[in-house]
mmCIF file of C-alpha atoms and ligand atoms in Angstrom:
data_model
loop_
_atom_site.group_PDB
_atom_site.id
_atom_site.type_symbol
_atom_site.label_atom_id
_atom_site.label_comp_id
_atom_site.label_asym_id
_atom_site.label_seq_id
_atom_site.Cartn_x
_atom_site.Cartn_y
_atom_site.Cartn_z
ATOM 1 C CA GLY K 1 0.123 -0.006 0.010
ATOM 2 C CA PRO K 2 0.946 3.679 0.819
ATOM 3 C CA LYS K 3 4.291 2.727 2.138
ATOM 4 C CA ARG K 4 6.587 1.515 -0.797
ATOM 5 C CA THR K 5 9.638 2.819 -0.641
ATOM 6 C CA GLY K 6 11.218 4.103 -4.039
ATOM 7 C CA PRO K 7 12.914 1.415 -5.289
ATOM 8 C CA GLU K 8 9.453 -0.480 -5.243
ATOM 9 C CA LEU K 9 7.575 1.905 -6.746
ATOM 10 C CA LEU K 10 10.056 1.872 -9.243
ATOM 11 C CA CYS K 11 10.055 -1.496 -10.536
ATOM 12 C CA GLN K 12 6.329 -1.200 -10.370
ATOM 13 C CA LEU K 13 6.066 1.042 -13.081
ATOM 14 C CA LYS K 14 8.591 -0.575 -15.010
ATOM 15 C CA GLY K 15 6.800 -3.945 -14.491
ATOM 16 C CA ASN K 16 3.396 -2.362 -14.664
ATOM 17 C CA VAL K 17 2.847 0.085 -16.744
ATOM 18 C CA ARG K 18 2.878 -0.963 -20.528
ATOM 19 C CA ILE K 19 5.055 2.524 -22.399
ATOM 20 C CA THR K 20 3.882 1.677 -26.029
ATOM 21 C CA THR K 21 2.304 3.824 -29.083
ATOM 22 C CA LEU K 22 -0.504 2.957 -31.911
ATOM 23 C CA THR K 23 1.096 1.106 -34.842
ATOM 24 C CA PRO K 24 -1.068 -0.031 -38.459
ATOM 25 C CA ASP K 25 -1.649 -2.961 -37.721
ATOM 26 C CA LEU K 26 -3.741 -2.701 -34.051
ATOM 27 C CA LYS K 27 -7.491 -3.479 -34.604
ATOM 28 C CA PRO K 28 -9.686 -1.415 -35.401
ATOM 29 C CA PHE K 29 -7.050 1.352 -37.307
ATOM 30 C CA SER K 30 -6.095 -2.022 -39.454
ATOM 31 C CA SER K 31 -9.256 -2.059 -41.204
ATOM 32 C CA LEU K 32 -9.412 2.141 -41.797
ATOM 33 C CA PRO K 33 -7.969 4.038 -44.986
ATOM 34 C CA TRP K 34 -5.477 6.440 -43.045
ATOM 35 C CA ALA K 35 -3.804 2.982 -41.018
ATOM 36 C CA SER K 36 -0.486 3.807 -43.022
ATOM 37 C CA LEU K 37 -0.537 7.512 -41.694
ATOM 38 C CA LEU K 38 0.428 5.606 -38.131
ATOM 39 C CA PRO K 39 4.112 4.863 -37.785
ATOM 40 C CA PRO K 40 5.145 1.846 -38.613
ATOM 41 C CA ARG K 41 6.983 0.758 -35.300
ATOM 42 C CA PRO K 42 6.129 2.152 -31.799
ATOM 43 C CA LEU K 43 8.010 5.296 -30.841
ATOM 44 C CA THR K 44 10.145 3.315 -28.313
ATOM 45 C CA PHE K 45 11.764 1.243 -31.258
ATOM 46 C CA ASP K 46 11.922 4.086 -33.508
ATOM 47 C CA LEU K 47 14.244 6.402 -30.554
ATOM 48 C CA GLY K 48 16.587 5.961 -28.293
ATOM 49 C CA PRO K 49 18.358 4.675 -25.766
ATOM 50 C CA PHE K 50 18.980 8.389 -24.306
ATOM 51 C CA LYS K 51 21.710 8.811 -21.527
ATOM 52 C CA SER K 52 20.371 12.044 -20.015
ATOM 53 C CA CYS K 53 16.653 13.826 -20.778
ATOM 54 C CA ALA K 54 15.286 16.510 -19.543
ATOM 55 C CA VAL K 55 11.136 17.092 -18.987
ATOM 56 C CA VAL K 56 11.046 20.251 -18.584
ATOM 57 C CA THR K 57 7.003 21.165 -17.313
ATOM 58 C CA SER K 58 5.513 24.584 -18.505
ATOM 59 C CA ALA K 59 5.213 25.347 -14.321
ATOM 60 C CA GLY K 60 5.100 29.040 -13.749
ATOM 61 C CA SER K 61 7.887 28.446 -11.680
ATOM 62 C CA LEU K 62 9.906 27.821 -14.416
ATOM 63 C CA LYS K 63 9.492 31.880 -15.016
ATOM 64 C CA ARG K 64 13.146 33.151 -13.593
ATOM 65 C CA SER K 65 14.850 30.894 -12.970
ATOM 66 C CA GLY K 66 17.631 30.548 -15.664
ATOM 67 C CA LEU K 67 17.769 26.307 -16.081
ATOM 68 C CA GLY K 68 17.829 26.621 -19.714
ATOM 69 C CA LYS K 69 21.450 26.152 -19.998
ATOM 70 C CA GLU K 70 21.378 22.952 -17.646
ATOM 71 C CA ILE K 71 18.264 21.642 -19.368
ATOM 72 C CA ASP K 72 19.776 22.225 -22.703
ATOM 73 C CA SER K 73 22.546 20.033 -21.568
ATOM 74 C CA HIS K 74 20.661 17.190 -21.644
ATOM 75 C CA ASP K 75 20.779 14.934 -24.901
ATOM 76 C CA ALA K 76 16.885 15.219 -25.150
ATOM 77 C CA VAL K 77 14.152 17.344 -24.150
ATOM 78 C CA LEU K 78 10.353 16.659 -23.473
ATOM 79 C CA ARG K 79 7.908 19.199 -23.031
ATOM 80 C CA PHE K 80 4.529 19.810 -23.548
ATOM 81 C CA ASN K 81 1.331 20.931 -25.064
ATOM 82 C CA SER K 82 1.692 24.567 -26.792
ATOM 83 C CA ALA K 83 4.939 25.381 -24.177
ATOM 84 C CA PRO K 84 7.614 27.493 -26.424
ATOM 85 C CA THR K 85 10.923 28.091 -26.299
ATOM 86 C CA VAL K 86 10.499 31.243 -28.561
ATOM 87 C CA GLY K 87 11.440 33.787 -25.872
ATOM 88 C CA TYR K 88 11.834 31.882 -22.960
ATOM 89 C CA GLU K 89 15.297 29.863 -24.031
ATOM 90 C CA LYS K 90 17.131 31.145 -20.827
ATOM 91 C CA ASP K 91 15.241 29.845 -18.422
ATOM 92 C CA VAL K 92 13.971 26.751 -20.442
ATOM 93 C CA GLY K 93 16.056 26.276 -23.094
ATOM 94 C CA THR K 94 15.519 25.846 -26.470
ATOM 95 C CA LYS K 95 15.936 22.195 -27.484
ATOM 96 C CA THR K 96 12.657 20.221 -28.094
ATOM 97 C CA THR K 97 13.168 16.260 -29.114
ATOM 98 C CA VAL K 98 9.992 15.319 -27.649
ATOM 99 C CA ARG K 99 6.446 17.296 -27.382
ATOM 100 C CA LEU K 100 3.917 15.615 -25.541
ATOM 101 C CA MET K 101 0.367 16.924 -26.184
ATOM 102 C CA ASN K 102 -2.921 16.324 -25.285
ATOM 103 C CA SER K 103 -5.836 15.990 -27.592
ATOM 104 C CA GLN K 104 -7.197 19.611 -26.636
ATOM 105 C CA VAL K 105 -4.112 21.422 -27.782
ATOM 106 C CA MET K 106 -4.553 19.518 -31.031
ATOM 107 C CA VAL K 107 -8.234 20.589 -31.148
ATOM 108 C CA SER K 108 -8.705 23.873 -29.790
ATOM 109 C CA ASP K 109 -8.751 26.749 -32.022
ATOM 110 C CA GLU K 110 -6.303 28.410 -29.598
ATOM 111 C CA HIS K 111 -3.169 26.265 -30.048
ATOM 112 C CA ARG K 112 -3.696 26.838 -34.232
ATOM 113 C CA PHE K 113 -1.220 23.188 -34.000
ATOM 114 C CA LEU K 114 -2.611 22.897 -37.781
ATOM 115 C CA SER K 115 -0.869 26.395 -38.630
ATOM 116 C CA SER K 116 1.283 27.651 -36.196
ATOM 117 C CA SER K 117 5.486 27.219 -36.020
ATOM 118 C CA LEU K 118 5.637 25.929 -31.964
ATOM 119 C CA TYR K 119 4.877 22.013 -33.426
ATOM 120 C CA SER K 120 7.113 21.903 -36.471
ATOM 121 C CA ALA K 121 10.061 21.120 -33.332
ATOM 122 C CA GLY K 122 11.227 17.600 -32.741
ATOM 123 C CA ILE K 123 8.465 14.302 -32.501
ATOM 124 C CA LEU K 124 5.471 15.470 -31.436
ATOM 125 C CA VAL K 125 3.437 12.335 -29.359
ATOM 126 C CA ALA K 126 -0.235 12.898 -28.837
ATOM 127 C CA TRP K 127 -2.668 11.357 -26.093
ATOM 128 C CA ASP K 128 -6.121 11.610 -25.915
ATOM 129 C CA PRO K 129 -8.504 10.499 -22.316
ATOM 130 C CA ALA K 130 -9.085 7.259 -23.303
ATOM 131 C CA PRO K 131 -12.062 5.086 -21.991
ATOM 132 C CA TYR K 132 -10.886 3.212 -18.768
ATOM 133 C CA SER K 133 -11.025 0.292 -20.429
ATOM 134 C CA SER K 134 -8.844 1.103 -22.787
ATOM 135 C CA ASP K 135 -10.065 -0.787 -25.350
ATOM 136 C CA LEU K 136 -9.367 0.358 -28.435
ATOM 137 C CA GLY K 137 -12.592 0.151 -30.889
ATOM 138 C CA GLU K 138 -14.465 1.799 -27.912
ATOM 139 C CA TRP K 139 -12.459 4.353 -27.379
ATOM 140 C CA TYR K 140 -12.379 5.180 -31.302
ATOM 141 C CA ASN K 141 -16.164 5.459 -31.353
ATOM 142 C CA ARG K 142 -16.386 8.133 -28.453
ATOM 143 C CA THR K 143 -12.913 9.948 -27.992
ATOM 144 C CA ASP K 144 -12.884 13.149 -25.410
ATOM 145 C CA TYR K 145 -11.220 14.617 -28.435
ATOM 146 C CA PRO K 146 -11.770 15.074 -32.031
ATOM 147 C CA ILE K 147 -8.502 13.458 -32.349
ATOM 148 C CA PHE K 148 -8.217 11.017 -34.871
ATOM 149 C CA GLN K 149 -9.714 13.520 -37.510
ATOM 150 C CA GLN K 150 -6.907 16.050 -36.528
ATOM 151 C CA TYR K 151 -3.778 14.122 -36.406
ATOM 152 C CA GLN K 152 -5.032 12.599 -40.014
ATOM 153 C CA LYS K 153 -4.944 16.453 -41.071
ATOM 154 C CA TYR K 154 -1.323 17.301 -39.645
ATOM 155 C CA ARG K 155 -0.115 14.076 -40.893
ATOM 156 C CA ARG K 156 -1.377 14.870 -44.946
ATOM 157 C CA LEU K 157 -0.037 18.611 -44.015
ATOM 158 C CA HIS K 158 3.644 17.790 -42.546
ATOM 159 C CA PRO K 159 4.433 13.933 -43.316
ATOM 160 C CA GLN K 160 7.718 14.427 -42.725
ATOM 161 C CA GLN K 161 7.981 14.774 -38.821
ATOM 162 C CA PRO K 162 7.483 12.016 -36.744
ATOM 163 C CA PHE K 163 3.936 12.046 -35.280
ATOM 164 C CA TYR K 164 3.048 8.889 -32.110
ATOM 165 C CA ILE K 165 -0.317 8.711 -30.661
ATOM 166 C CA LEU K 166 0.172 6.817 -27.493
ATOM 167 C CA HIS K 167 -1.901 3.434 -26.831
ATOM 168 C CA PRO K 168 -4.745 4.235 -23.528
ATOM 169 C CA CYS K 169 -3.549 1.105 -21.623
ATOM 170 C CA MET K 170 -0.204 3.503 -20.188
ATOM 171 C CA GLU K 171 -2.237 6.174 -18.877
ATOM 172 C CA TRP K 172 -4.495 3.766 -16.649
ATOM 173 C CA GLN K 173 -1.475 1.127 -15.901
ATOM 174 C CA LEU K 174 -0.085 4.454 -14.938
ATOM 175 C CA TRP K 175 -3.569 5.318 -12.859
ATOM 176 C CA GLU K 176 -3.713 1.837 -11.616
ATOM 177 C CA ARG K 177 0.169 2.754 -10.256
ATOM 178 C CA ILE K 178 -1.331 5.904 -8.068
ATOM 179 C CA GLN K 179 -4.196 4.129 -6.556
ATOM 180 C CA ALA K 180 -2.768 1.212 -5.525
ATOM 181 C CA ASN K 181 -0.106 3.642 -3.265
ATOM 182 C CA MET K 182 -2.437 5.786 -1.898
ATOM 183 C CA ALA K 183 -4.481 5.502 1.273
ATOM 184 C CA GLU K 184 -7.131 7.168 0.235
ATOM 185 C CA ALA K 185 -9.586 6.829 -3.230
ATOM 186 C CA ILE K 186 -8.317 8.799 -6.074
ATOM 187 C CA GLN K 187 -10.705 11.276 -8.983
ATOM 188 C CA ARG K 188 -11.097 8.416 -11.253
ATOM 189 C CA ASN K 189 -9.154 11.209 -14.546
ATOM 190 C CA PRO K 190 -6.035 10.154 -16.538
ATOM 191 C CA PRO K 191 -2.944 10.917 -14.929
ATOM 192 C CA SER K 192 -0.766 14.350 -16.933
ATOM 193 C CA SER K 193 0.909 15.366 -19.673
ATOM 194 C CA GLY K 194 3.407 15.866 -17.050
ATOM 195 C CA LEU K 195 3.785 11.874 -15.602
ATOM 196 C CA LEU K 196 3.017 10.167 -18.101
ATOM 197 C CA GLY K 197 5.668 11.930 -20.237
ATOM 198 C CA THR K 198 8.011 11.627 -17.542
ATOM 199 C CA VAL K 199 7.086 8.021 -17.666
ATOM 200 C CA LEU K 200 7.623 8.184 -21.451
ATOM 201 C CA MET K 201 11.115 9.202 -20.517
ATOM 202 C CA MET K 202 12.309 6.835 -17.965
ATOM 203 C CA SER K 203 11.380 3.798 -20.847
ATOM 204 C CA LEU K 204 14.145 5.699 -23.200
ATOM 205 C CA CYS K 205 16.674 7.992 -20.987
ATOM 206 C CA GLU K 206 19.474 5.989 -18.845
ATOM 207 C CA VAL K 207 18.848 8.905 -16.482
ATOM 208 C CA VAL K 208 15.659 11.902 -16.730
ATOM 209 C CA HIS K 209 15.815 15.208 -14.302
ATOM 210 C CA VAL K 210 12.104 16.678 -14.105
ATOM 211 C CA TYR K 211 11.879 20.246 -13.375
ATOM 212 C CA GLU K 212 9.659 22.076 -11.767
ATOM 213 C CA PHE K 213 6.917 19.417 -11.347
ATOM 214 C CA LEU K 214 8.161 19.420 -7.663
ATOM 215 C CA PRO K 215 7.792 22.874 -7.599
ATOM 216 C CA SER K 216 10.971 24.942 -5.580
ATOM 217 C CA ARG K 217 11.796 28.393 -4.471
ATOM 218 C CA ARG K 218 10.265 29.593 -7.282
ATOM 219 C CA LYS K 219 7.003 28.108 -6.590
ATOM 220 C CA THR K 220 3.944 30.547 -7.764
ATOM 221 C CA GLU K 221 0.366 30.579 -8.064
ATOM 222 C CA LEU K 222 1.320 31.836 -12.028
ATOM 223 C CA CYS K 223 -0.222 28.953 -14.039
ATOM 224 C CA HIS K 224 2.857 28.416 -16.878
ATOM 225 C CA TYR K 225 5.910 30.042 -17.273
ATOM 226 C CA TYR K 226 4.660 31.387 -21.159
ATOM 227 C CA GLN K 227 0.914 32.993 -19.821
ATOM 228 C CA ARG K 228 -0.107 35.897 -17.532
ATOM 229 C CA TYR K 229 -2.956 33.566 -15.693
ATOM 230 C CA TYR K 230 -2.869 32.589 -12.021
ATOM 231 C CA ASP K 231 -4.375 29.138 -10.865
ATOM 232 C CA ALA K 232 -2.974 26.804 -8.104
ATOM 233 C CA ALA K 233 -5.052 24.666 -9.284
ATOM 234 C CA CYS K 234 -1.948 24.695 -12.039
ATOM 235 C CA THR K 235 0.586 23.517 -9.352
ATOM 236 C CA LEU K 236 -1.836 20.918 -7.184
ATOM 237 C CA GLY K 237 -4.451 19.456 -10.057
ATOM 238 C CA ALA K 238 -8.326 19.345 -10.267
ATOM 239 C CA TYR K 239 -9.013 17.411 -13.145
ATOM 240 C CA HIS K 240 -5.645 15.116 -12.870
ATOM 241 C CA PRO K 241 -5.182 13.523 -9.899
ATOM 242 C CA LEU K 242 -2.207 15.686 -9.894
ATOM 243 C CA LEU K 243 -0.707 15.906 -5.584
ATOM 244 C CA TYR K 244 -0.879 12.240 -6.155
ATOM 245 C CA GLU K 245 1.530 11.653 -9.057
ATOM 246 C CA LYS K 246 3.693 14.648 -7.203
ATOM 247 C CA ASN K 247 3.857 12.659 -4.207
ATOM 248 C CA LEU K 248 4.428 9.703 -6.723
ATOM 249 C CA VAL K 249 7.427 11.040 -7.983
ATOM 250 C CA LYS K 250 8.755 12.368 -4.765
ATOM 251 C CA ARG K 251 8.803 8.869 -2.981
ATOM 252 C CA MET K 252 10.742 8.152 -6.629
ATOM 253 C CA ASN K 253 13.500 10.151 -6.784
ATOM 254 C CA LEU K 254 16.918 9.514 -6.483
ATOM 255 C CA GLY K 255 18.326 13.413 -5.911
ATOM 256 C CA ARG K 256 18.840 15.532 -3.183
ATOM 257 C CA ASP K 257 15.982 17.385 -1.500
ATOM 258 C CA ARG K 258 17.873 20.318 -2.101
ATOM 259 C CA ASP K 259 17.318 20.041 -5.820
ATOM 260 C CA ILE K 260 13.999 21.023 -5.770
ATOM 261 C CA TYR K 261 14.837 23.730 -3.941
ATOM 262 C CA THR K 262 16.730 25.777 -5.519
ATOM 263 C CA HIS K 263 16.252 23.816 -9.122
ATOM 264 C CA GLY K 264 13.045 22.443 -8.865
ATOM 265 C CA ARG K 265 14.543 19.669 -9.938
ATOM 266 C CA VAL K 266 14.030 15.479 -9.159
ATOM 267 C CA THR K 267 16.427 12.719 -10.978
ATOM 268 C CA LEU K 268 14.772 9.279 -11.561
ATOM 269 C CA PRO K 269 16.679 6.683 -13.169
ATOM 270 C CA GLY K 270 15.594 5.406 -16.483
ATOM 271 C CA PHE K 271 13.914 1.740 -16.695
ATOM 272 C CA ASN K 272 17.013 0.122 -17.961
ATOM 273 C CA SER K 273 19.218 1.048 -15.235
ATOM 274 C CA PHE K 274 18.203 -0.899 -12.968
ATOM 275 C CA ASN K 275 16.712 -4.614 -11.814
ATOM 276 C CA CYS K 276 14.256 -5.765 -10.341
HETATM 277 O O1 NCC I 1 -1.521 23.090 -18.168
HETATM 278 P P1 NCC I 1 -0.053 21.569 -18.722
HETATM 279 O O2 NCC I 1 -0.780 20.828 -18.683
HETATM 280 O O3 NCC I 1 -0.122 21.642 -20.270
HETATM 281 O O4 NCC I 1 1.420 22.195 -18.281
HETATM 282 C C1 NCC I 1 1.621 20.690 -18.493
HETATM 283 C C2 NCC I 1 2.374 19.457 -17.734
HETATM 284 O O5 NCC I 1 3.460 20.427 -16.008
HETATM 285 C C3 NCC I 1 2.959 20.308 -14.996
HETATM 286 N N1 NCC I 1 2.285 21.354 -14.855
HETATM 287 C C4 NCC I 1 1.866 22.530 -14.806
HETATM 288 C C5 NCC I 1 2.036 23.668 -14.907
HETATM 289 C C6 NCC I 1 1.775 23.492 -13.153
HETATM 290 N N2 NCC I 1 1.597 24.834 -13.332
HETATM 291 N N3 NCC I 1 2.527 22.735 -12.164
HETATM 292 C C7 NCC I 1 2.915 21.601 -13.258
HETATM 293 O O6 NCC I 1 3.528 20.744 -12.510
HETATM 294 C C8 NCC I 1 1.628 19.091 -15.228
HETATM 295 O O7 NCC I 1 2.624 18.066 -15.044
HETATM 296 C C9 NCC I 1 0.899 19.246 -16.845
HETATM 297 O O8 NCC I 1 0.594 17.761 -17.194
HETATM 298 C C10 NCC I 1 -1.799 18.893 -19.297
HETATM 299 O O9 NCC I 1 -1.548 17.714 -18.725
HETATM 300 O O10 NCC I 1 -1.935 18.434 -20.327
HETATM 301 C C11 NCC I 1 -2.179 19.865 -18.499
HETATM 302 O O11 NCC I 1 -2.908 20.744 -20.104
HETATM 303 C C12 NCC I 1 -3.357 21.924 -19.906
HETATM 304 C C13 NCC I 1 -3.987 22.593 -21.237
HETATM 305 O O12 NCC I 1 -4.456 21.572 -21.517
HETATM 306 C C14 NCC I 1 -2.930 22.764 -21.926
HETATM 307 O O13 NCC I 1 -2.141 23.387 -21.599
HETATM 308 C C15 NCC I 1 -3.135 23.257 -23.162
HETATM 309 O O14 NCC I 1 -3.591 25.093 -22.837
HETATM 310 C C16 NCC I 1 -4.938 21.544 -18.752
HETATM 311 N N4 NCC I 1 -5.373 22.709 -18.580
HETATM 312 C C17 NCC I 1 -6.991 23.350 -19.247
HETATM 313 O O15 NCC I 1 -7.906 21.959 -19.405
HETATM 314 C C18 NCC I 1 -7.308 24.499 -18.340
HETATM 315 C C19 NCC I 1 -3.854 20.755 -17.785
HETATM 316 O O16 NCC I 1 -5.253 20.580 -16.255
HETATM 317 C C20 NCC I 1 -3.318 19.983 -18.067
#
């Protein structure tokens, strides 16, 4: 239950969360005319392994952090949703290897997903809150947002850019791990992009540094480093079980508490760098 140690938690994640993406051979996609737009192999076959990786949350506490150089020194950098680098280089760096987006970002007008150059750097990975069953057919018929329509449009406009879709088993297997390690019942909503991206990078990298997921001394109600919008729920969670995700990451952290305080930095081992 709730008392498991860091190494036990890491082994649970490694053993119970399958990290994979949609491929054209999976039903129901295999019988759809656009299946060939999906990458032939899962992301974990095509990318990495990397030595060191940075996961850059979008938290307002990154503002005036001066972490840009440190972030860029990693072999791969993951960013989220519509988080920009241009104009924020000193604090968040310039390198984008992977961008993980929720389906809302792909669809809502304000993000201009199909036309903005913000999305043209690196490899794209999208996810959508799927029904708890993780059944692909069931999900296909009732996605939270029309992720597959947008996916096809984007792929046709930008055929050269690698673009993957997370298999929904990942979100719910991860959710199960959060619930299994908390004393109380948590809301049955998928984990935030932040935790999904962290676990994705743990499968691709030897060491993962996550920035401002556990807030530093710069902790603020400013939601994002790139927007003048204040809401404590961005850091504490509302829809996503974010507080519980952060509790889990805190318990798995191999770095010093001091690094969280000064740099907002957590250190996690890649799944291939420990045995269970
Ligand atoms: O805000 P969001 O997340 O894009 O942030 C990416 C990840 O960074 C971590 N974070 C962010 C802000 C903050 N103050 N503290 C943090 O720890 C979280 O781990 C977060 O996942 C998402 O998870 O996809 C989310 O997306 C937004 C929104 O859809 C996009 O930004 C596009 O506008 C959601 N906000 C709303 O729906 C209003 C947010 O709940 C989750």
